[in-house]
Tab-separated table of C-alpha atoms in Angstrom:
chain	number	residue	atom	x	y	z
A	7	MET	CA	-34.279	53.076	1.186
A	8	PRO	CA	-33.791	49.609	0.019
A	9	GLN	CA	-33.451	47.114	3.054
A	10	SER	CA	-30.470	45.197	2.750
A	11	VAL	CA	-30.311	41.906	1.821
A	12	PRO	CA	-28.385	39.685	4.314
A	13	SER	CA	-25.445	37.791	3.099
A	14	MET	CA	-25.070	34.447	2.496
A	15	SER	CA	-23.242	33.270	5.610
A	16	ARG	CA	-26.301	35.159	7.799
A	17	ARG	CA	-28.579	33.318	5.942
A	18	VAL	CA	-26.697	30.636	6.645
A	19	ALA	CA	-26.371	30.508	9.963
A	20	ARG	CA	-30.130	31.853	10.410
A	21	THR	CA	-31.076	28.188	8.939
A	22	LEU	CA	-28.557	26.295	10.782
A	23	ARG	CA	-30.006	27.936	13.781
A	24	THR	CA	-33.658	27.673	13.278
A	25	SER	CA	-34.344	24.675	11.041
A	26	LEU	CA	-34.088	21.256	13.162
A	27	PHE	CA	-33.683	19.686	9.623
A	28	ALA	CA	-30.216	21.410	8.768
A	29	GLN	CA	-29.054	20.599	11.989
A	30	VAL	CA	-30.071	16.825	11.557
A	31	ALA	CA	-28.827	17.047	7.538
A	32	CYS	CA	-25.130	19.250	8.900
A	33	ALA	CA	-24.674	16.396	11.835
A	34	LEU	CA	-25.832	13.196	8.899
A	35	VAL	CA	-22.542	14.120	7.043
A	36	ILE	CA	-20.029	15.276	9.942
A	37	GLY	CA	-20.738	11.810	11.128
A	38	VAL	CA	-19.689	10.128	8.226
A	39	VAL	CA	-16.899	12.436	7.776
A	40	VAL	CA	-15.621	11.435	11.185
A	41	GLY	CA	-16.151	7.980	10.721
A	42	ARG	CA	-14.444	7.185	7.770
A	43	LEU	CA	-11.443	9.131	8.535
A	44	TRP	CA	-11.402	8.403	11.857
A	45	PRO	CA	-12.844	5.305	12.906
A	46	HIS	CA	-11.956	5.161	16.635
A	47	ALA	CA	-13.433	8.262	17.127
A	48	GLY	CA	-16.435	7.399	15.806
A	49	THR	CA	-17.339	4.229	17.602
A	50	ALA	CA	-16.767	6.995	20.943
A	51	VAL	CA	-19.020	8.732	20.048
A	52	GLN	CA	-21.933	6.542	19.788
A	53	PRO	CA	-22.789	6.657	23.462
A	54	LEU	CA	-24.462	9.956	22.092
A	55	GLY	CA	-26.868	8.134	19.661
A	56	ASP	CA	-27.487	5.688	21.976
A	57	GLY	CA	-28.166	8.085	25.093
A	58	PHE	CA	-30.725	10.131	22.778
A	59	VAL	CA	-32.690	6.596	22.104
A	60	ARG	CA	-32.793	6.320	25.342
A	61	LEU	CA	-34.501	9.360	26.567
A	62	ILE	CA	-37.215	8.887	23.819
A	63	LYS	CA	-38.246	5.159	24.099
A	64	ALA	CA	-38.633	6.829	28.304
A	65	MET	CA	-41.364	9.071	26.650
A	66	ILE	CA	-42.954	6.118	24.701
A	67	ALA	CA	-45.133	4.658	27.252
A	68	PRO	CA	-46.714	7.584	28.559
A	69	LEU	CA	-47.450	9.240	25.666
A	70	VAL	CA	-49.258	6.682	24.152
A	71	PHE	CA	-50.895	6.051	27.169
A	72	CYS	CA	-52.298	9.295	27.525
A	73	VAL	CA	-53.247	9.685	23.619
A	74	VAL	CA	-54.829	6.261	23.493
A	75	VAL	CA	-57.352	7.023	26.951
A	76	ALA	CA	-57.945	10.379	25.876
A	77	GLY	CA	-58.686	9.259	22.253
A	78	ILE	CA	-60.993	6.807	23.423
A	79	THR	CA	-62.949	9.399	26.050
A	80	LYS	CA	-63.261	12.065	23.433
A	81	ALA	CA	-64.575	9.463	20.458
A	82	GLY	CA	-67.152	8.676	23.152
A	83	ASP	CA	-67.145	5.097	21.510
A	84	LEU	CA	-65.170	2.067	22.623
A	85	LYS	CA	-67.023	0.096	19.946
A	86	ALA	CA	-65.750	2.448	17.083
A	87	PHE	CA	-62.341	2.104	18.640
A	88	GLY	CA	-62.813	-1.487	18.191
A	89	ARG	CA	-63.717	-1.150	14.506
A	90	ILE	CA	-60.254	0.781	14.414
A	91	GLY	CA	-58.462	-2.150	15.651
A	92	LEU	CA	-59.906	-4.505	13.132
A	93	LYS	CA	-59.169	-2.461	10.233
A	94	ALA	CA	-55.484	-1.313	10.923
A	95	LEU	CA	-55.188	-5.387	11.118
A	96	ILE	CA	-56.507	-5.849	7.934
A	97	TRP	CA	-55.063	-2.701	6.681
A	98	PHE	CA	-51.680	-4.250	8.035
A	99	GLU	CA	-52.068	-7.904	6.921
A	100	VAL	CA	-52.280	-6.461	3.146
A	101	ALA	CA	-49.785	-4.288	3.359
A	102	THR	CA	-46.950	-6.708	5.086
A	103	THR	CA	-48.260	-9.337	2.636
A	104	VAL	CA	-47.963	-7.267	-0.632
A	105	ALA	CA	-44.256	-6.183	0.522
A	106	LEU	CA	-43.403	-10.111	1.201
A	107	VAL	CA	-44.565	-11.082	-2.410
A	108	VAL	CA	-42.689	-7.907	-4.088
A	109	GLY	CA	-39.469	-8.780	-2.457
A	110	LEU	CA	-40.057	-11.956	-3.814
A	111	LEU	CA	-40.976	-11.107	-7.324
A	112	ALA	CA	-37.753	-8.837	-7.167
A	113	GLY	CA	-35.467	-11.696	-5.810
A	114	ASN	CA	-36.305	-14.188	-8.753
A	115	ILE	CA	-35.960	-11.688	-11.065
A	116	VAL	CA	-32.445	-9.874	-10.397
A	117	ARG	CA	-31.028	-12.621	-8.583
A	118	PRO	CA	-28.935	-11.140	-6.174
A	119	GLY	CA	-26.939	-14.205	-4.872
A	120	SER	CA	-26.888	-16.416	-7.703
A	121	GLY	CA	-22.591	-16.774	-8.757
A	122	MET	CA	-21.270	-15.987	-5.129
A	123	ASN	CA	-20.862	-20.213	-5.024
A	124	VAL	CA	-20.771	-19.575	-0.785
A	125	ASP	CA	-19.868	-23.282	0.928
A	126	PRO	CA	-21.590	-23.692	3.602
A	127	SER	CA	-19.510	-25.579	5.392
A	128	GLN	CA	-17.107	-22.105	5.383
A	129	LEU	CA	-19.363	-19.881	7.314
A	130	ASP	CA	-18.954	-19.560	10.814
A	131	ALA	CA	-22.718	-20.145	12.537
A	132	SER	CA	-21.670	-18.984	15.847
A	133	ALA	CA	-21.597	-15.120	14.505
A	134	VAL	CA	-25.789	-15.634	14.369
A	135	ASP	CA	-26.034	-16.970	17.698
A	136	GLU	CA	-24.164	-14.061	19.021
A	137	LYS	CA	-26.172	-11.013	17.238
A	138	THR	CA	-29.258	-12.813	18.167
A	139	GLY	CA	-27.721	-13.248	21.684
A	140	GLY	CA	-29.268	-17.373	21.620
A	141	GLY	CA	-32.734	-15.599	21.647
A	142	GLU	CA	-35.980	-17.060	19.438
A	143	LEU	CA	-38.909	-15.493	18.314
A	144	PRO	CA	-42.371	-16.235	19.991
A	145	SER	CA	-44.751	-18.681	18.861
A	146	THR	CA	-48.065	-17.222	18.159
A	147	SER	CA	-49.239	-17.788	21.763
A	148	GLU	CA	-46.650	-16.736	22.991
A	149	PHE	CA	-47.130	-13.200	21.692
A	150	ILE	CA	-50.311	-13.313	22.360
A	151	LEU	CA	-50.491	-13.911	25.887
A	152	HIS	CA	-46.914	-11.609	26.288
A	153	SER	CA	-49.414	-8.544	24.433
A	154	LEU	CA	-51.126	-9.034	27.994
A	155	PRO	CA	-49.762	-6.961	30.913
A	156	ASP	CA	-49.444	-9.162	33.981
A	157	SER	CA	-48.417	-6.218	35.900
A	158	ALA	CA	-49.203	-2.812	35.296
A	159	VAL	CA	-46.102	-1.087	36.603
A	160	GLY	CA	-43.851	-3.658	34.194
A	161	ALA	CA	-45.782	-2.777	31.139
A	162	PHE	CA	-44.364	0.991	31.347
A	163	ALA	CA	-41.069	-0.247	32.885
A	164	GLU	CA	-40.596	-2.591	29.893
A	165	ASN	CA	-41.645	-0.245	27.554
A	166	SER	CA	-43.590	-2.954	25.858
A	167	LEU	CA	-46.371	-0.362	23.811
A	168	LEU	CA	-48.600	-3.502	23.110
A	169	GLN	CA	-48.893	-3.828	26.598
A	170	VAL	CA	-48.864	-0.621	27.146
A	171	LEU	CA	-51.982	-0.298	24.479
A	172	VAL	CA	-53.947	-3.066	26.180
A	173	LEU	CA	-53.958	-1.202	29.805
A	174	SER	CA	-54.701	2.313	27.902
A	175	CYS	CA	-58.092	0.591	26.503
A	176	LEU	CA	-59.245	-1.230	29.452
A	177	VAL	CA	-58.725	2.538	31.164
A	178	GLY	CA	-60.391	4.580	28.344
A	179	ALA	CA	-63.253	2.028	28.372
A	180	ALA	CA	-63.832	2.330	32.184
A	181	LEU	CA	-63.684	5.577	31.819
A	182	LEU	CA	-67.063	5.380	29.238
A	183	HIS	CA	-68.265	2.915	32.082
A	184	LEU	CA	-68.196	5.438	34.801
A	185	GLY	CA	-69.244	8.801	33.073
A	186	ASN	CA	-67.503	11.993	33.560
A	187	THR	CA	-69.935	12.452	36.937
A	188	LYS	CA	-67.865	9.652	38.793
A	189	VAL	CA	-64.634	10.428	37.865
A	190	PRO	CA	-64.330	14.227	36.660
A	191	ALA	CA	-60.361	14.494	38.045
A	192	ILE	CA	-59.127	11.637	35.766
A	193	LEU	CA	-59.199	12.868	32.352
A	194	PRO	CA	-58.253	16.923	32.893
A	195	ALA	CA	-55.002	14.901	34.800
A	196	ILE	CA	-53.841	12.601	32.145
A	197	GLU	CA	-54.449	15.185	29.131
A	198	GLN	CA	-52.091	17.386	31.337
A	199	GLY	CA	-49.619	14.540	31.674
A	200	GLN	CA	-49.631	14.460	28.174
A	201	GLU	CA	-48.886	17.877	27.528
A	202	ILE	CA	-45.976	17.644	30.136
A	203	VAL	CA	-44.832	14.446	28.162
A	204	PHE	CA	-44.565	16.391	25.395
A	205	ALA	CA	-42.953	19.083	26.258
A	206	ILE	CA	-40.110	17.066	27.793
A	207	VAL	CA	-40.400	15.494	23.888
A	208	GLY	CA	-39.888	18.864	22.798
A	209	PHE	CA	-36.782	19.335	25.262
A	210	ILE	CA	-35.269	15.813	23.993
A	211	MET	CA	-35.115	16.737	20.160
A	212	LYS	CA	-32.931	19.574	20.874
A	213	LEU	CA	-30.584	17.041	21.064
A	214	ALA	CA	-31.122	15.251	17.732
A	215	PRO	CA	-28.375	16.307	15.426
A	216	LEU	CA	-25.727	15.073	18.375
A	217	ALA	CA	-27.568	11.921	18.149
A	218	VAL	CA	-28.004	11.559	14.560
A	219	PHE	CA	-23.583	12.603	14.855
A	220	GLY	CA	-22.816	9.713	16.767
A	221	ALA	CA	-25.280	7.099	15.298
A	222	THR	CA	-23.695	7.559	11.989
A	223	ALA	CA	-19.971	7.911	13.222
A	224	HIS	CA	-19.988	4.964	15.290
A	225	LEU	CA	-21.836	3.219	12.299
A	226	VAL	CA	-19.310	4.315	9.389
A	227	GLY	CA	-16.074	3.747	11.394
A	228	GLU	CA	-17.040	-0.209	12.921
A	229	TYR	CA	-18.255	-1.228	9.189
A	230	GLY	CA	-16.922	0.734	7.116
A	231	LEU	CA	-17.964	1.318	3.428
A	232	GLY	CA	-16.608	-1.943	2.334
A	233	ALA	CA	-19.495	-3.691	2.024
A	234	LEU	CA	-20.782	-1.074	-0.109
A	235	SER	CA	-18.826	-3.686	-2.858
A	236	THR	CA	-19.071	-6.408	-1.101
A	237	TYR	CA	-22.897	-6.744	-1.004
A	238	GLY	CA	-24.317	-3.963	-3.671
A	239	LYS	CA	-25.976	-5.520	-6.074
A	240	LEU	CA	-28.332	-6.841	-2.641
A	241	ILE	CA	-28.320	-3.693	-1.336
A	242	GLY	CA	-29.930	-2.064	-4.302
A	243	VAL	CA	-31.998	-4.451	-4.820
A	244	CYS	CA	-33.547	-4.108	-1.710
A	245	TYR	CA	-33.256	-0.287	-1.593
A	246	ALA	CA	-35.057	-0.380	-5.426
A	247	VAL	CA	-37.861	-2.608	-4.138
A	248	ALA	CA	-38.431	-0.394	-1.072
A	249	LEU	CA	-39.372	2.378	-3.206
A	250	ILE	CA	-41.218	0.593	-5.780
A	251	PHE	CA	-43.455	-0.109	-2.820
A	252	LEU	CA	-43.113	3.144	-1.499
A	253	LEU	CA	-44.929	4.215	-4.767
A	254	LEU	CA	-47.855	1.815	-4.711
A	255	LEU	CA	-48.110	3.200	-0.924
A	256	GLY	CA	-48.469	6.609	-2.542
A	257	LEU	CA	-50.933	5.409	-4.738
A	258	ALA	CA	-52.972	3.836	-2.476
A	259	LEU	CA	-53.422	6.662	-0.738
A	260	LYS	CA	-53.790	8.789	-3.075
A	261	ALA	CA	-56.626	6.210	-4.588
A	262	LEU	CA	-58.639	6.021	-0.850
A	263	THR	CA	-57.929	9.316	0.657
A	264	GLY	CA	-56.987	11.800	-1.782
A	265	LEU	CA	-53.465	12.860	0.023
A	266	SER	CA	-49.811	13.237	-1.345
A	267	LEU	CA	-46.871	10.639	0.740
A	268	TRP	CA	-44.340	12.953	-1.110
A	269	LYS	CA	-45.965	15.477	0.624
A	270	PHE	CA	-46.258	13.858	3.560
A	271	VAL	CA	-42.282	12.723	3.265
A	272	ARG	CA	-41.438	17.053	2.742
A	273	TYR	CA	-44.167	17.805	6.019
A	274	THR	CA	-42.347	15.146	8.666
A	275	ARG	CA	-38.569	15.287	6.458
A	276	GLU	CA	-36.577	16.191	9.727
A	277	GLU	CA	-38.174	13.002	11.509
A	278	LEU	CA	-37.854	10.981	8.433
A	279	LEU	CA	-33.992	12.423	9.200
A	280	LEU	CA	-33.865	12.041	12.331
A	281	ALA	CA	-34.969	8.013	12.264
A	282	LEU	CA	-32.517	7.260	9.053
A	283	GLY	CA	-29.828	9.113	11.102
A	284	THR	CA	-30.526	6.876	14.842
A	285	ALA	CA	-31.534	3.698	12.871
A	286	SER	CA	-34.823	3.616	14.834
A	287	SER	CA	-38.450	4.856	14.081
A	288	GLU	CA	-38.846	4.845	18.172
A	289	THR	CA	-36.868	7.863	18.055
A	290	VAL	CA	-39.458	10.389	16.339
A	291	MET	CA	-42.665	8.267	17.245
A	292	PRO	CA	-44.194	10.848	19.438
A	293	ARG	CA	-43.271	13.387	17.049
A	294	MET	CA	-44.763	11.489	14.331
A	295	MET	CA	-48.307	11.476	16.654
A	296	GLN	CA	-48.343	15.045	16.730
A	297	LYS	CA	-47.731	15.548	13.021
A	298	LEU	CA	-50.442	13.241	12.330
A	299	ARG	CA	-52.930	14.555	14.871
A	300	GLN	CA	-52.226	17.986	13.581
A	301	ALA	CA	-52.622	17.084	10.004
A	302	GLY	CA	-56.573	16.020	10.576
A	303	CYS	CA	-55.981	12.424	12.020
A	304	ARG	CA	-58.311	11.973	14.822
A	305	ASP	CA	-56.802	11.206	18.566
A	306	ASP	CA	-57.983	7.558	18.628
A	307	ALA	CA	-56.974	6.397	15.121
A	308	VAL	CA	-53.161	8.064	16.176
A	309	GLY	CA	-53.316	6.405	19.603
A	310	LEU	CA	-54.432	3.037	18.248
A	311	VAL	CA	-52.668	2.511	14.363
A	312	LEU	CA	-49.248	3.885	14.994
A	313	PRO	CA	-48.383	2.353	17.803
A	314	THR	CA	-49.520	-0.638	16.696
A	315	GLY	CA	-48.469	-0.931	13.655
A	316	TYR	CA	-44.727	-1.203	14.851
A	317	SER	CA	-45.143	-4.631	16.286
A	318	PHE	CA	-47.680	-5.812	13.405
A	319	ASN	CA	-47.021	-3.561	10.100
A	320	LEU	CA	-42.986	-4.116	9.252
A	321	ASP	CA	-43.338	-3.632	5.607
A	322	GLY	CA	-39.058	-2.629	5.591
A	323	ALA	CA	-38.448	-5.822	7.492
A	324	SER	CA	-40.740	-8.050	5.256
A	325	ILE	CA	-38.885	-6.923	2.509
A	326	TYR	CA	-35.599	-7.291	3.335
A	327	LEU	CA	-36.346	-10.896	5.186
A	328	SER	CA	-37.972	-12.185	1.659
A	329	ILE	CA	-35.295	-10.823	-0.269
A	330	GLY	CA	-32.828	-12.161	2.009
A	331	THR	CA	-34.214	-15.147	1.780
A	332	LEU	CA	-33.548	-16.053	-1.297
A	333	PHE	CA	-30.021	-14.488	-1.527
A	334	ILE	CA	-28.918	-16.589	0.848
A	335	ALA	CA	-30.548	-19.615	-1.298
A	336	GLN	CA	-28.942	-18.545	-4.563
A	337	ALA	CA	-25.718	-18.072	-2.841
A	338	VAL	CA	-25.502	-21.567	-1.672
A	339	GLY	CA	-26.336	-22.824	-4.909
A	340	VAL	CA	-30.105	-23.694	-3.778
A	341	ASP	CA	-33.007	-23.264	-6.427
A	342	LEU	CA	-36.272	-22.655	-3.876
A	343	THR	CA	-39.871	-24.318	-6.597
A	344	LEU	CA	-42.811	-22.126	-6.325
A	345	GLY	CA	-44.118	-24.513	-3.280
A	346	GLN	CA	-40.946	-23.165	-1.195
A	347	GLN	CA	-41.633	-19.856	-2.593
A	348	ILE	CA	-45.391	-19.724	-0.804
A	349	THR	CA	-44.105	-21.468	2.009
A	350	VAL	CA	-41.597	-18.502	3.029
A	351	VAL	CA	-44.354	-15.922	2.576
A	352	LEU	CA	-46.276	-18.265	4.943
A	353	VAL	CA	-43.423	-18.559	7.567
A	354	LEU	CA	-42.580	-15.162	7.203
A	355	MET	CA	-46.005	-13.583	7.773
A	356	LEU	CA	-46.229	-15.106	10.963
A	357	THR	CA	-42.872	-14.368	12.012
A	358	SER	CA	-42.240	-10.728	11.022
A	359	LYS	CA	-44.986	-10.167	14.019
A	360	GLY	CA	-43.339	-11.237	16.695
A	361	MET	CA	-40.084	-9.115	15.521
A	362	ALA	CA	-40.206	-5.457	17.251
A	363	GLY	CA	-38.408	-5.473	20.816
A	364	VAL	CA	-36.108	-8.971	20.291
A	365	PRO	CA	-32.227	-8.246	19.804
A	366	GLY	CA	-31.204	-10.074	16.716
A	367	SER	CA	-34.766	-10.222	15.017
A	368	ALA	CA	-34.311	-10.169	11.420
A	369	PHE	CA	-31.934	-13.131	12.182
A	370	LEU	CA	-33.808	-15.269	14.506
A	371	ALA	CA	-36.925	-15.075	11.450
A	372	LEU	CA	-34.526	-16.276	8.669
A	373	SER	CA	-33.208	-19.195	10.876
A	374	ALA	CA	-36.628	-20.182	11.142
A	375	THR	CA	-37.622	-19.215	7.617
A	376	ALA	CA	-34.423	-21.741	6.721
A	377	SER	CA	-35.777	-24.121	8.993
A	378	ALA	CA	-38.893	-24.277	7.955
A	379	LEU	CA	-38.019	-24.624	4.096
A	380	GLY	CA	-35.234	-27.592	5.190
A	381	VAL	CA	-32.906	-26.638	1.826
A	382	ILE	CA	-30.925	-23.909	3.190
A	383	PRO	CA	-28.269	-24.662	5.917
A	384	ALA	CA	-28.789	-22.462	8.929
A	385	GLY	CA	-25.659	-21.618	8.806
A	386	ALA	CA	-25.808	-19.507	5.417
A	387	VAL	CA	-27.842	-16.666	7.659
A	388	ALA	CA	-24.279	-15.693	8.677
A	389	LEU	CA	-23.854	-14.510	4.706
A	390	LEU	CA	-25.837	-11.200	5.831
A	391	LEU	CA	-24.487	-10.042	9.196
A	392	GLY	CA	-21.641	-7.940	6.933
A	393	VAL	CA	-24.717	-5.808	5.832
A	394	ASP	CA	-27.568	-6.094	7.932
A	395	ARG	CA	-26.654	-1.974	9.449
A	396	ILE	CA	-26.791	-0.418	6.032
A	397	MET	CA	-29.993	-2.164	5.482
A	398	ASP	CA	-31.269	-0.580	8.772
A	399	ALA	CA	-32.049	3.126	6.975
A	400	MET	CA	-34.136	1.185	4.050
A	401	ARG	CA	-36.179	-0.512	6.648
A	402	VAL	CA	-36.532	2.573	9.170
A	403	ALA	CA	-37.779	4.441	6.490
A	404	THR	CA	-40.227	1.985	4.961
A	405	ASN	CA	-41.420	0.825	8.394
A	406	LEU	CA	-41.864	4.205	9.581
A	407	LEU	CA	-43.808	5.896	5.941
A	408	GLY	CA	-46.100	2.391	5.574
A	409	ASN	CA	-47.121	2.694	9.801
A	410	CYS	CA	-48.293	6.846	8.956
A	411	VAL	CA	-49.801	5.787	5.501
A	412	ALA	CA	-51.782	3.137	7.640
A	413	VAL	CA	-53.243	5.591	10.269
A	414	PHE	CA	-54.332	8.097	7.051
A	415	VAL	CA	-55.772	5.371	5.881
A	416	VAL	CA	-57.521	3.978	8.268
A	417	SER	CA	-58.244	6.865	9.665
A	418	ARG	CA	-60.354	8.192	6.213
A	419	TRP	CA	-61.424	3.988	6.257
A	420	GLU	CA	-63.858	4.932	10.078
A	421	GLY	CA	-64.459	8.471	8.993
A	422	ALA	CA	-62.092	10.099	11.656
A	423	LEU	CA	-59.938	12.168	9.146
A	424	ASP	CA	-60.577	15.794	8.406
A	425	LEU	CA	-59.673	15.580	4.927
A	426	VAL	CA	-59.303	19.589	4.180
A	427	ARG	CA	-57.681	19.744	7.125
A	428	ALA	CA	-54.938	17.167	6.675
A	429	LYS	CA	-54.561	18.626	2.728
A	430	LYS	CA	-53.869	22.110	3.771
A	431	VAL	CA	-51.547	20.944	6.283
A	432	LEU	CA	-49.365	18.774	3.918
A	433	GLY	CA	-49.329	21.203	1.026
A	434	GLY	CA	-48.358	23.958	3.325
A	435	GLU	CA	-51.010	26.012	4.123
A	436	ILE	CA	-51.145	25.434	7.803
A	437	ALA	CA	-47.461	25.166	9.718
A	438	PHE	CA	-46.757	22.792	12.024
A	439	VAL	CA	-46.892	23.667	15.586
A	440	PRO	CA	-45.765	21.620	18.282
A	441	GLU	CA	-47.622	20.231	20.644
A	442	GLN	CA	-46.979	22.509	23.542
A	443	ALA	CA	-47.079	25.724	21.651
A	444	GLU	CA	-50.373	25.401	20.093
A	445	GLN	CA	-51.468	24.289	23.504
A	446	ALA	CA	-50.644	27.453	24.801
A	447	GLY	CA	-52.040	29.426	21.953
A	448	GLN	CA	-54.985	27.561	22.216
A	449	ALA	CA	-55.483	28.545	26.240
A	450	LYS	CA	-54.327	32.532	25.429
A	451	ALA	CA	-57.076	32.361	22.813
A	452	ALA	CA	-59.467	31.511	24.504
A	453	GLU	CA	-58.450	33.872	27.859
A	454	GLN	CA	-59.005	36.654	25.188
A	455	ALA	CA	-62.106	35.574	23.960
A	456	GLU	CA	-63.609	34.920	27.516
A	457	GLN	CA	-62.534	38.514	28.288
A	458	ALA	CA	-63.953	40.294	25.505
A	459	GLU	CA	-66.747	38.648	25.929
A	460	LYS	CA	-66.902	39.980	29.615
A	461	ALA	CA	-66.589	43.414	27.577
A	462	ASP	CA	-69.453	42.988	25.711
A	463	GLU	CA	-72.263	41.779	28.325
A	464	PRO	CA	-70.913	43.718	31.785
A	465	GLY	CA	-74.429	41.883	33.128
A	466	GLY	CA	-73.628	38.640	34.136
A	467	ALA	CA	-72.927	35.222	32.230
A	468	ASP	CA	-76.257	33.854	29.989
A	469	GLU	CA	-75.740	30.570	28.490
A	470	GLY	CA	-73.026	31.566	25.830
A	471	THR	CA	-70.666	32.311	28.718
A	472	ALA	CA	-71.312	29.818	31.608
A	473	GLY	CA	-69.634	27.362	29.596
A	474	PRO	CA	-65.630	28.621	29.235
A	475	LYS	CA	-65.973	29.365	32.969
A	476	SER	CA	-66.217	25.275	34.392
A	477	LEU	CA	-62.845	22.876	33.838
A	478	ALA	CA	-64.334	20.330	31.824
A	479	PRO	CA	-66.295	22.575	28.577
A	480	ALA	CA	-62.728	24.187	28.184
A	481	THR	CA	-62.010	21.776	25.628
A	482	PRO	CA	-65.070	20.542	24.348
A	483	ALA	CA	-64.166	16.786	23.236
A	484	ALA	CA	-61.449	16.568	25.959
A	485	SER	CA	-63.931	14.562	28.452
A	486	PRO	CA	-66.807	12.369	27.793
A	487	SER	CA	-70.499	13.705	28.690
A	488	PRO	CA	-72.119	12.462	32.017
A	489	LEU	CA	-73.543	8.805	31.636
A	490	PRO	CA	-76.222	7.392	34.060
A	491	ASP	CA	-75.160	4.600	36.034
A	492	ALA	CA	-75.777	1.605	33.497
A	493	PRO	CA	-73.926	-1.132	33.670
A	494	SER	CA	-71.915	0.312	30.471
A	495	SER	CA	-71.948	3.007	28.285
A	496	THR	CA	-70.086	3.306	24.525
A	497	ALA	CA	-72.023	6.633	23.152
A	498	ARG	CA	-72.045	9.738	23.747
A	499	GLU	CA	-74.879	12.684	23.804
């Protein structure tokens, strides 16, 4: 008897029930409709998005700490960790410089601000101060000092990723120095803490559709769609340049690793849509770390490169800043010379590194650039107030994909990438399994294997069965080998 085919309504209902991507996509559409038809209602549901972001941010610092510490000890080589950091910084600088240059080239060719003939004296410069809260970007020395924690608790309380990274590196180095014989319980506790954090993230992710609905409805309700016509040329240029830059990233990823950026986009489509809906790439950092690890990237590379990229590798923001600077200059009738445009690149290369976590950072960077040039009125930065939120989707998607590409490239460069597994995962041959579910499955498989081994050898334990009975070898790469009481040790047997 032939099996009955489920009706269309049942298939749709099943998809909405089981697919986070479908849930988030529907929430995005409903949010746009509600914000457009009932603006006040759209603004009222903003706490849904803000609350979700707060919950996710609460998990980022402990997650980064656990992943980095475990990654260092599993690698067993602090020098390798230092090499990963150095290679990541080199890649970040190259990528952001390319983004700035591509943005300037597009701004010169398309000239999105020409013909506007804006009188700077008619602009309200105080609106920029209100947007930035009167703050300013940190200097290079301040940025470096702020990256060093003055309180272990404060680094976590302030959710400062760079400070948490520094603490994580110190703890990981100390564990390698002391060895497993002196602190045998610390690493298992950290790994168990990591499992708890991933489980909590799994709970929070169930609220993602509500968060996307609230954030989208608020954005459309408060800002409307009128800016699309007023700044259409600027918006089109920025998004087109972001697409071109992502194509360049895809070519670089293919050439250096053999992986496809498009397949990675399909693999992470749920996270990308959530980041776009909430206008925050931080909301998906925990899930991205899980997916990168399951795609063959080693723990230490993921734990160091991805969080560091959130502060140092702002490709989307760099595109926006370079095009925005030219747009402002063209709108007020200022033609920048080649030397001045080179100055723009140099200034933005510095200011973009201190943008993460600073309110209104894009406007602060633009103001700093205008001041450095000395020919663009500072008040002209207010021209971008009406379009800044619309650029969030471009910035978030480009920043996020740029950081993920950096993880793959640096991992391949360091030999910390399982390329065979990566191709299978991105090709759909190996399905993504949430971290807690994967670990539960591994524990069950190990238990079944141990029982089968005991059944085969009832006479007792030999070398083959001695390992799984002890705590540390249950996960062979989870703890460093016993190290001698030497002043330092950075290698494993």
